[in-house]
Amino acid sequence: MKFLCVALMLALISCNPEKQWQLHEIIGHLPDLHFSLLSDTGQPVTEQTYQGYLVMLFFGFTNCKAECPTTLFRLANIVRRLGDHANRTRILFVTLDPGHDTPEVLQRYLTAFDAGHAIGLTGNEGAIEDIAKRYRAAFRLKKSDSGDIVHSAAVYVFDPQGHARLLITPADTTETVEDDLRHLLDSFRP
Amino acid sequence: MNPLQWLIPWETSFAIAAVTAITAMLFIKGSLRCKLLFRQKLYFWAGLLSLYVVSHTQIDYYAEHEFFVHQLQSLVLHHLGPFLIVLACPKDALSAGCPVAVKRLIRKVSAWKPVQDSIKVLFHPVTAVTGFVGLLIFWLLPSIHFIAMLDWRIYRLMNWSMVLNGLMFWGVALNPDSIRSPGSRISMMLSVVPPQILIGALIFFAPHELYPIYTLCGRAFTGISSTTDQQIGGLILWTQGAMMSVIGILIVIRKELRQPLMER
């Protein structure tokens, strides 16, 4: 019965004529924001800490040479373009290399991109695996210093109530992302 | 990773664990009452175990994060696992292992006219072939595949539908019965070959990334590019899917050739 409902939901979504988002819409397909990690200031944080903020969540590690700095630079730029809305937005960077990325390392790294809005999150392997699995993001613990770390390219967007709403991909332009985020924030005016 | 850690389910599913355990228990109980050949037992356990291993161990992580592993998983769920189970002809053993009340209930339900009509339609060779190929195409449509790999409920629905459809198709195609002639069963297996070759080739020769969800959620192997991953996946469908049909056809032919000898 549960599967039938999901199949029906899938059919209804695929025939929805009014698609108002330019980014991938994921509402109803991924669970609400939920985690229990350590922030880059060393404080324990959960999804409650970011209640009321539009959250852009993504997975990476500070030793990443290409994708992570590019994505962070891009997200920081988008947040700046949001103007007044920037204060209602948070970039959550979850490390996939907890052995290396301590809160201090994360803070130093993220300050270079956006000290005000980007927050690094770390924790024990179990907590990181839980959040990665929850959002279907690849995560395997690094075995040696030389080993590559696999990571997802998507940025998951959660609305201020913590519902998964949109997926930002590397192919989306800055303007598209900015438009959709603005639209989402407008629909949640305090 | 320690070999035993491989057995830990990547995502625990009560339904998979329960269905596997119940089926195994029914078969063990039934095989004590029915006389089964060694090869029947071998096929059944190989089939059931292969279905369990690809869907409820760490292999599932790789199937979620690498397209070609996903294709291998689908091959086991839709082809190899159900094929082996059907080849074991476990119906009598499973029925003997069933509690009397359940058997009575099954008899009652299957005697009901609408159920009989639906079975007739579902198990008709044309429906079975259309369903088999249609389901394969449906889950490989890029927009559907995107959601299926993202939403765990749809992912499970996809895997369950593959196994059930596989059992249905191979059940009709491999098992001799009074309604369907060997010729029609061979045609069934032959007719699913060209579509699988075509879909496999389309994926293999696709000039762009058809399934970006694997890049978005992260690929399991860093050394394999998205194009290579997609090409290996297409190749698996292209060659292996068709191979199962060939094996099936050979089995039907062999059974038919042996039939007159046994009757004599």
Coordinates of C-alpha atoms in Angstrom, one line a residue:
Chain A
M1 CA 0.0 0.0 0.0
K2 CA 2.8 2.4 1.0
F3 CA 4.5 1.7 -2.3
L4 CA 1.3 2.3 -4.2
C5 CA 1.0 5.7 -2.6
V6 CA 4.6 6.5 -3.6
A7 CA 4.0 5.4 -7.2
L8 CA 0.9 7.6 -7.3
M9 CA 2.8 10.5 -5.9
L10 CA 5.5 10.0 -8.5
A11 CA 2.9 9.9 -11.3
L12 CA 1.2 13.1 -10.0
I13 CA 4.5 14.9 -9.7
S14 CA 5.6 14.0 -13.2
C15 CA 2.3 15.5 -14.6
N16 CA 2.5 18.7 -12.6
P17 CA 2.1 21.5 -15.2
E18 CA 3.1 24.4 -13.0
K19 CA 6.8 24.0 -12.4
Q20 CA 7.9 27.2 -10.7
W21 CA 11.4 26.2 -9.8
Q22 CA 14.4 26.2 -12.2
L23 CA 16.5 24.0 -9.9
H24 CA 15.8 20.3 -9.3
E25 CA 12.8 20.1 -7.0
I26 CA 13.2 17.5 -4.3
I27 CA 10.3 18.3 -2.0
G28 CA 8.9 15.1 -0.5
H29 CA 11.7 13.0 -1.8
L30 CA 14.4 13.6 0.8
P31 CA 13.8 13.8 4.6
D32 CA 13.8 17.0 6.6
L33 CA 17.0 18.4 7.9
H34 CA 18.2 16.3 10.9
F35 CA 21.7 15.9 12.4
S36 CA 23.7 16.1 15.5
L37 CA 27.3 17.4 14.9
L38 CA 30.0 19.8 16.1
S39 CA 30.2 23.3 14.6
D40 CA 33.5 24.9 13.7
T41 CA 33.5 26.7 17.0
G42 CA 33.4 23.4 18.8
Q43 CA 29.8 23.7 19.9
P44 CA 27.3 20.8 19.5
V45 CA 24.7 21.8 16.9
T46 CA 21.6 20.2 15.5
E47 CA 19.0 21.2 12.9
Q48 CA 17.3 23.2 15.6
T49 CA 20.3 25.6 15.6
Y50 CA 19.5 26.6 12.0
Q51 CA 15.7 26.7 12.3
G52 CA 14.5 29.9 10.5
Y53 CA 17.4 29.9 8.1
L54 CA 17.5 28.8 4.5
V55 CA 20.2 26.1 4.7
M56 CA 22.5 25.1 1.8
L57 CA 24.1 21.8 2.9
F58 CA 26.9 20.1 1.2
F59 CA 29.6 17.5 1.8
G60 CA 33.3 17.9 1.2
F61 CA 36.7 18.1 2.9
T62 CA 39.3 20.9 3.3
N63 CA 42.0 19.1 1.4
C64 CA 39.8 18.9 -1.7
K65 CA 41.6 20.5 -4.6
A66 CA 38.9 21.4 -7.0
E67 CA 35.2 20.8 -6.4
C68 CA 34.9 22.0 -2.7
P69 CA 36.7 25.4 -3.1
T70 CA 34.8 26.0 -6.3
T71 CA 31.4 25.2 -4.7
L72 CA 32.2 27.2 -1.6
F73 CA 33.3 30.2 -3.6
R74 CA 30.2 30.0 -5.7
L75 CA 27.8 29.7 -2.8
A76 CA 29.5 32.6 -0.9
N77 CA 29.1 34.7 -4.1
I78 CA 25.4 33.7 -4.3
V79 CA 24.8 34.6 -0.6
R80 CA 26.4 38.0 -1.2
R81 CA 24.1 38.6 -4.2
L82 CA 21.1 37.9 -2.0
G83 CA 21.6 41.2 -0.2
D84 CA 19.2 41.6 2.7
H85 CA 18.3 37.9 2.5
A86 CA 21.9 36.9 3.2
N87 CA 21.3 37.1 6.9
R88 CA 18.6 34.5 6.7
T89 CA 20.9 32.1 4.8
R90 CA 23.5 29.6 6.1
I91 CA 26.0 27.4 4.2
L92 CA 26.6 24.2 6.1
F93 CA 29.8 22.4 5.0
V94 CA 29.9 18.8 6.4
T95 CA 33.4 17.4 6.4
L96 CA 33.9 13.8 5.1
D97 CA 37.4 13.8 6.6
P98 CA 36.7 14.1 10.3
G99 CA 40.2 12.8 11.1
H100 CA 41.9 15.8 9.5
D101 CA 39.1 18.5 9.6
T102 CA 38.9 19.5 13.2
P103 CA 36.7 22.5 14.1
E104 CA 39.8 24.8 14.0
V105 CA 40.8 23.6 10.6
L106 CA 37.3 24.0 9.3
Q107 CA 37.0 27.5 10.7
R108 CA 40.2 28.7 9.2
Y109 CA 39.2 27.2 5.9
L110 CA 35.7 28.6 5.7
T111 CA 36.8 32.1 6.9
A112 CA 38.6 32.4 3.5
F113 CA 35.2 32.1 1.7
D114 CA 32.5 33.6 3.9
A115 CA 33.1 34.1 7.6
G116 CA 29.6 35.2 8.4
H117 CA 27.4 32.7 6.7
A118 CA 29.4 29.5 6.1
I119 CA 29.7 27.0 9.0
G120 CA 31.8 23.9 9.0
L121 CA 30.4 20.8 10.7
T122 CA 32.3 17.8 11.9
G123 CA 31.6 14.9 14.3
N124 CA 32.4 11.2 14.8
E125 CA 32.3 8.8 11.8
G126 CA 28.8 7.5 12.8
A127 CA 27.2 10.9 12.9
I128 CA 28.7 11.9 9.5
E129 CA 27.7 8.6 8.0
D130 CA 24.2 9.1 9.3
I131 CA 23.7 12.5 7.6
A132 CA 25.4 11.4 4.4
K133 CA 23.2 8.3 4.2
R134 CA 20.1 10.4 5.0
Y135 CA 20.8 12.5 1.9
R136 CA 22.1 9.7 -0.3
A137 CA 25.5 11.3 -0.4
A138 CA 28.6 9.0 -0.9
F139 CA 30.7 8.5 2.2
R140 CA 33.5 6.0 2.8
L141 CA 36.0 6.7 5.5
K142 CA 39.5 7.5 4.2
K143 CA 41.9 4.7 4.7
S144 CA 45.3 6.4 4.2
D145 CA 46.7 9.9 3.7
S146 CA 47.1 9.3 0.0
G147 CA 43.6 7.9 -0.6
D148 CA 41.0 9.9 -2.4
I149 CA 37.8 10.8 -0.7
V150 CA 34.6 10.4 -2.7
H151 CA 32.0 13.1 -2.4
S152 CA 28.7 14.4 -3.8
A153 CA 28.5 17.3 -6.1
A154 CA 25.0 18.4 -5.1
V155 CA 24.1 21.2 -2.7
Y156 CA 20.9 20.4 -0.8
V157 CA 18.6 23.4 -0.1
F158 CA 16.4 23.3 2.9
D159 CA 13.7 25.9 3.6
P160 CA 13.6 27.8 6.9
Q161 CA 11.3 25.0 8.3
G162 CA 13.9 22.4 7.5
H163 CA 12.1 20.8 4.6
A164 CA 14.3 19.6 1.7
R165 CA 13.3 21.7 -1.3
L166 CA 15.9 22.1 -4.0
L167 CA 19.1 20.5 -5.4
I168 CA 21.8 22.8 -6.8
T169 CA 24.0 21.1 -9.3
P170 CA 27.3 22.3 -10.8
A171 CA 25.5 22.9 -14.1
D172 CA 23.1 25.6 -12.6
T173 CA 24.1 29.2 -13.3
T174 CA 24.6 31.6 -10.4
E175 CA 21.6 33.7 -11.7
T176 CA 19.3 30.6 -11.7
V177 CA 20.3 29.6 -8.1
E178 CA 19.9 33.2 -6.9
D179 CA 16.4 33.5 -8.4
D180 CA 15.2 30.3 -6.9
L181 CA 16.7 31.0 -3.4
R182 CA 15.2 34.5 -3.5
H183 CA 11.8 33.1 -4.4
L184 CA 12.1 30.5 -1.6
L185 CA 13.1 33.1 0.9
D186 CA 10.3 35.4 -0.2
S187 CA 7.7 32.7 0.4
F188 CA 9.0 32.5 4.0
R189 CA 9.0 36.1 5.0
P190 CA 9.2 36.5 8.8
Chain B
M1 CA 36.9 -3.5 5.3
N2 CA 36.7 -6.6 7.4
P3 CA 34.9 -9.4 5.4
L4 CA 32.1 -9.7 8.0
Q5 CA 31.5 -5.9 7.8
W6 CA 30.4 -6.5 4.2
L7 CA 27.4 -8.3 5.4
I8 CA 26.1 -5.4 7.4
P9 CA 23.1 -3.9 5.5
W10 CA 23.9 -0.4 4.1
E11 CA 20.3 0.5 4.7
T12 CA 18.4 -1.9 6.9
S13 CA 15.1 -3.0 5.5
F14 CA 12.7 -5.0 7.7
A15 CA 10.8 -6.2 4.7
I16 CA 13.8 -7.7 2.9
A17 CA 15.0 -9.4 6.1
A18 CA 11.6 -10.8 6.9
V19 CA 10.7 -12.0 3.4
T20 CA 14.1 -13.7 3.0
A21 CA 13.8 -15.4 6.4
I22 CA 10.2 -16.5 5.9
T23 CA 10.9 -17.9 2.4
A24 CA 14.1 -19.7 3.7
M25 CA 12.1 -21.2 6.6
L26 CA 9.3 -22.4 4.4
F27 CA 11.7 -24.0 2.0
I28 CA 13.7 -25.7 4.8
K29 CA 10.4 -27.0 6.3
G30 CA 9.1 -28.1 3.0
S31 CA 12.2 -29.7 1.8
L32 CA 12.1 -32.1 4.8
R33 CA 8.7 -33.2 3.6
C34 CA 9.2 -33.3 -0.2
K35 CA 11.9 -35.2 -1.9
L36 CA 14.1 -32.6 -3.7
L37 CA 17.0 -33.1 -5.9
F38 CA 20.3 -31.7 -4.9
R39 CA 20.4 -29.3 -7.8
Q40 CA 16.9 -28.0 -6.9
K41 CA 18.2 -27.0 -3.5
L42 CA 21.4 -25.6 -5.0
Y43 CA 19.5 -23.4 -7.4
F44 CA 17.0 -22.2 -4.8
W45 CA 19.6 -21.2 -2.2
A46 CA 21.9 -19.6 -4.9
G47 CA 18.9 -17.6 -6.1
L48 CA 17.6 -16.5 -2.7
L49 CA 21.1 -15.7 -1.4
S50 CA 22.0 -13.7 -4.5
L51 CA 18.9 -11.6 -4.1
Y52 CA 19.7 -10.9 -0.4
V53 CA 23.3 -10.2 -1.0
V54 CA 22.8 -7.5 -3.6
S55 CA 20.0 -5.8 -1.8
H56 CA 20.9 -6.1 1.9
T57 CA 24.6 -5.8 2.4
Q58 CA 27.3 -3.1 1.8
I59 CA 27.0 -4.0 -2.0
D60 CA 23.8 -1.8 -1.9
Y61 CA 26.0 1.2 -1.1
Y62 CA 28.0 0.7 -4.3
A63 CA 24.8 0.0 -6.3
E64 CA 23.5 3.4 -5.0
H65 CA 26.6 5.2 -6.0
E66 CA 27.9 3.7 -9.2
F67 CA 25.7 3.2 -12.3
F68 CA 27.4 0.0 -13.5
V69 CA 27.1 -1.6 -10.0
H70 CA 23.4 -0.6 -10.1
Q71 CA 23.1 -2.4 -13.4
L72 CA 24.8 -5.5 -12.0
Q73 CA 22.4 -5.3 -9.0
S74 CA 19.4 -5.0 -11.4
L75 CA 20.7 -8.0 -13.4
V76 CA 20.6 -10.1 -10.2
L77 CA 17.3 -8.8 -9.1
H78 CA 15.5 -9.0 -12.4
H79 CA 17.3 -11.9 -14.1
L80 CA 19.7 -14.1 -12.2
G81 CA 18.0 -14.4 -8.8
P82 CA 14.4 -15.1 -10.0
F83 CA 15.8 -17.3 -12.8
L84 CA 17.6 -19.6 -10.3
I85 CA 14.6 -19.7 -7.9
V86 CA 12.2 -20.6 -10.8
L87 CA 14.7 -23.2 -12.1
A88 CA 14.6 -24.9 -8.7
C89 CA 10.8 -25.5 -9.1
P90 CA 10.3 -24.7 -5.4
K91 CA 6.5 -24.4 -5.5
D92 CA 5.8 -27.9 -4.0
A93 CA 8.4 -27.5 -1.3
L94 CA 7.2 -24.0 -0.3
S95 CA 3.6 -25.1 -0.3
A96 CA 4.5 -28.1 1.9
G97 CA 6.3 -25.8 4.3
C98 CA 3.3 -23.4 4.6
P99 CA 1.0 -23.7 7.6
V100 CA -2.3 -25.3 6.8
A101 CA -4.3 -22.1 7.5
V102 CA -2.1 -20.1 5.1
K103 CA -2.5 -22.7 2.4
R104 CA -6.3 -22.7 2.9
L105 CA -6.3 -18.9 2.6
I106 CA -4.2 -19.0 -0.6
R107 CA -6.6 -21.6 -2.0
K108 CA -9.6 -19.5 -1.1
V109 CA -8.1 -16.3 -2.6
S110 CA -6.9 -18.0 -5.8
A111 CA -10.4 -19.6 -6.4
W112 CA -11.9 -16.1 -6.5
K113 CA -12.9 -15.2 -10.0
P114 CA -11.3 -11.7 -10.2
V115 CA -8.0 -13.1 -8.9
Q116 CA -8.1 -15.9 -11.5
D117 CA -8.8 -13.4 -14.3
S118 CA -6.0 -11.1 -13.2
I119 CA -3.6 -14.1 -13.0
K120 CA -4.6 -15.1 -16.5
V121 CA -3.9 -11.6 -17.8
L122 CA -0.7 -11.1 -15.8
F123 CA 0.7 -14.4 -16.8
H124 CA -0.2 -14.2 -20.5
P125 CA 3.0 -14.3 -22.5
V126 CA 2.3 -10.9 -24.2
T127 CA 1.7 -9.2 -20.8
A128 CA 4.7 -10.9 -19.3
V129 CA 7.0 -9.8 -22.1
T130 CA 5.6 -6.2 -22.1
G131 CA 5.8 -6.0 -18.4
F132 CA 9.4 -7.3 -18.3
V133 CA 10.7 -4.9 -20.9
G134 CA 8.4 -2.0 -19.9
L135 CA 9.6 -2.1 -16.3
L136 CA 13.2 -2.2 -17.3
I137 CA 12.7 0.9 -19.6
F138 CA 10.6 2.7 -17.0
W139 CA 13.2 2.6 -14.2
L140 CA 15.9 3.6 -16.7
L141 CA 14.1 6.7 -17.9
P142 CA 16.5 9.4 -16.8
S143 CA 13.9 11.5 -14.9
I144 CA 12.5 8.5 -13.2
H145 CA 15.9 7.1 -12.4
F146 CA 16.9 10.4 -10.9
I147 CA 14.0 10.3 -8.3
A148 CA 14.4 6.6 -7.7
M149 CA 18.0 7.0 -6.7
L150 CA 17.2 10.0 -4.5
D151 CA 14.1 8.8 -2.7
W152 CA 14.7 5.6 -0.6
R153 CA 11.0 4.6 -0.8
I154 CA 11.0 4.7 -4.6
Y155 CA 14.4 3.0 -4.7
R156 CA 12.9 0.1 -2.6
L157 CA 9.8 0.0 -4.8
M158 CA 12.1 -0.2 -7.9
N159 CA 14.0 -3.2 -6.4
W160 CA 10.9 -5.0 -5.2
S161 CA 9.2 -4.5 -8.6
M162 CA 12.2 -5.9 -10.4
V163 CA 12.3 -9.1 -8.3
L164 CA 8.5 -9.7 -8.5
N165 CA 8.4 -9.1 -12.2
G166 CA 11.5 -11.3 -12.7
L167 CA 9.8 -14.2 -10.8
M168 CA 6.7 -13.7 -12.9
F169 CA 8.4 -13.6 -16.2
W170 CA 10.9 -16.5 -15.7
G171 CA 8.1 -18.4 -14.0
V172 CA 6.0 -18.3 -17.2
A173 CA 9.0 -18.7 -19.5
L174 CA 11.0 -21.5 -17.9
N175 CA 8.3 -23.8 -16.3
P176 CA 6.6 -26.3 -18.5
D177 CA 2.8 -26.2 -18.3
S178 CA -0.2 -27.4 -20.2
I179 CA -1.3 -23.9 -21.5
R180 CA 1.9 -22.5 -23.0
S181 CA 3.8 -24.5 -25.6
P182 CA 7.6 -24.6 -25.5
G183 CA 7.6 -22.6 -28.7
S184 CA 5.7 -19.7 -27.1
R185 CA 7.9 -19.8 -24.1
I186 CA 11.0 -19.7 -26.3
S187 CA 9.5 -16.8 -28.3
M188 CA 8.9 -15.0 -25.0
M189 CA 12.6 -15.2 -24.1
L190 CA 13.6 -14.3 -27.6
S191 CA 11.4 -11.2 -27.7
V192 CA 12.9 -9.6 -24.6
V193 CA 16.4 -9.8 -26.2
P194 CA 16.3 -7.0 -28.9
P195 CA 14.8 -4.3 -26.6
Q196 CA 17.5 -5.0 -24.0
I197 CA 20.3 -4.9 -26.6
L198 CA 18.8 -1.6 -27.9
I199 CA 18.5 0.1 -24.5
G200 CA 22.0 -1.1 -23.5
A201 CA 23.5 0.2 -26.8
L202 CA 21.6 3.5 -26.4
I203 CA 23.1 4.0 -23.0
F204 CA 26.6 2.8 -24.2
F205 CA 26.6 5.3 -27.1
A206 CA 24.9 8.2 -25.3
P207 CA 27.1 11.3 -26.0
H208 CA 26.3 12.9 -22.7
E209 CA 25.7 11.9 -19.0
L210 CA 22.2 10.3 -18.9
Y211 CA 22.2 9.8 -15.1
P212 CA 23.8 12.8 -13.4
I213 CA 22.3 11.7 -10.1
Y214 CA 25.4 9.5 -9.5
T215 CA 27.7 12.5 -9.9
L216 CA 25.4 14.6 -7.7
C217 CA 25.2 12.1 -4.9
G218 CA 28.9 11.1 -5.4
R219 CA 30.4 8.1 -7.2
A220 CA 31.7 5.2 -5.1
F221 CA 34.9 4.8 -7.2
T222 CA 37.0 7.9 -7.8
G223 CA 39.1 6.3 -10.5
I224 CA 36.1 5.7 -12.9
S225 CA 34.8 8.7 -14.9
S226 CA 31.1 9.3 -15.3
T227 CA 31.3 8.4 -19.1
T228 CA 33.1 5.1 -18.4
D229 CA 30.7 4.2 -15.6
Q230 CA 27.7 4.8 -18.0
Q231 CA 29.4 2.8 -20.8
I232 CA 30.1 -0.2 -18.6
G233 CA 26.5 0.0 -17.3
G234 CA 25.1 0.0 -20.8
L235 CA 27.4 -2.8 -21.8
I236 CA 26.2 -5.0 -18.9
L237 CA 22.6 -4.6 -20.1
W238 CA 23.5 -5.0 -23.7
T239 CA 25.3 -8.3 -23.2
Q240 CA 24.3 -10.0 -20.0
G241 CA 20.5 -9.4 -20.1
A242 CA 20.4 -11.1 -23.5
M243 CA 22.6 -13.9 -22.2
M244 CA 20.1 -15.0 -19.6
S245 CA 17.5 -15.4 -22.4
V246 CA 19.9 -17.6 -24.3
I247 CA 20.5 -19.8 -21.2
G248 CA 16.8 -20.0 -20.6
I249 CA 16.1 -21.0 -24.2
L250 CA 18.8 -23.8 -24.0
I251 CA 17.2 -25.1 -20.8
V252 CA 13.7 -25.2 -22.4
I253 CA 15.1 -27.0 -25.5
R254 CA 17.0 -29.5 -23.3
K255 CA 13.9 -30.3 -21.3
E256 CA 11.9 -30.8 -24.5
L257 CA 14.5 -33.1 -26.0
R258 CA 14.5 -35.2 -22.8
Q259 CA 10.7 -35.4 -22.5
P260 CA 10.1 -38.2 -25.1
L261 CA 12.9 -40.3 -23.6
M262 CA 11.4 -40.1 -20.1
E263 CA 7.9 -40.9 -21.5
R264 CA 9.2 -44.0 -23.2

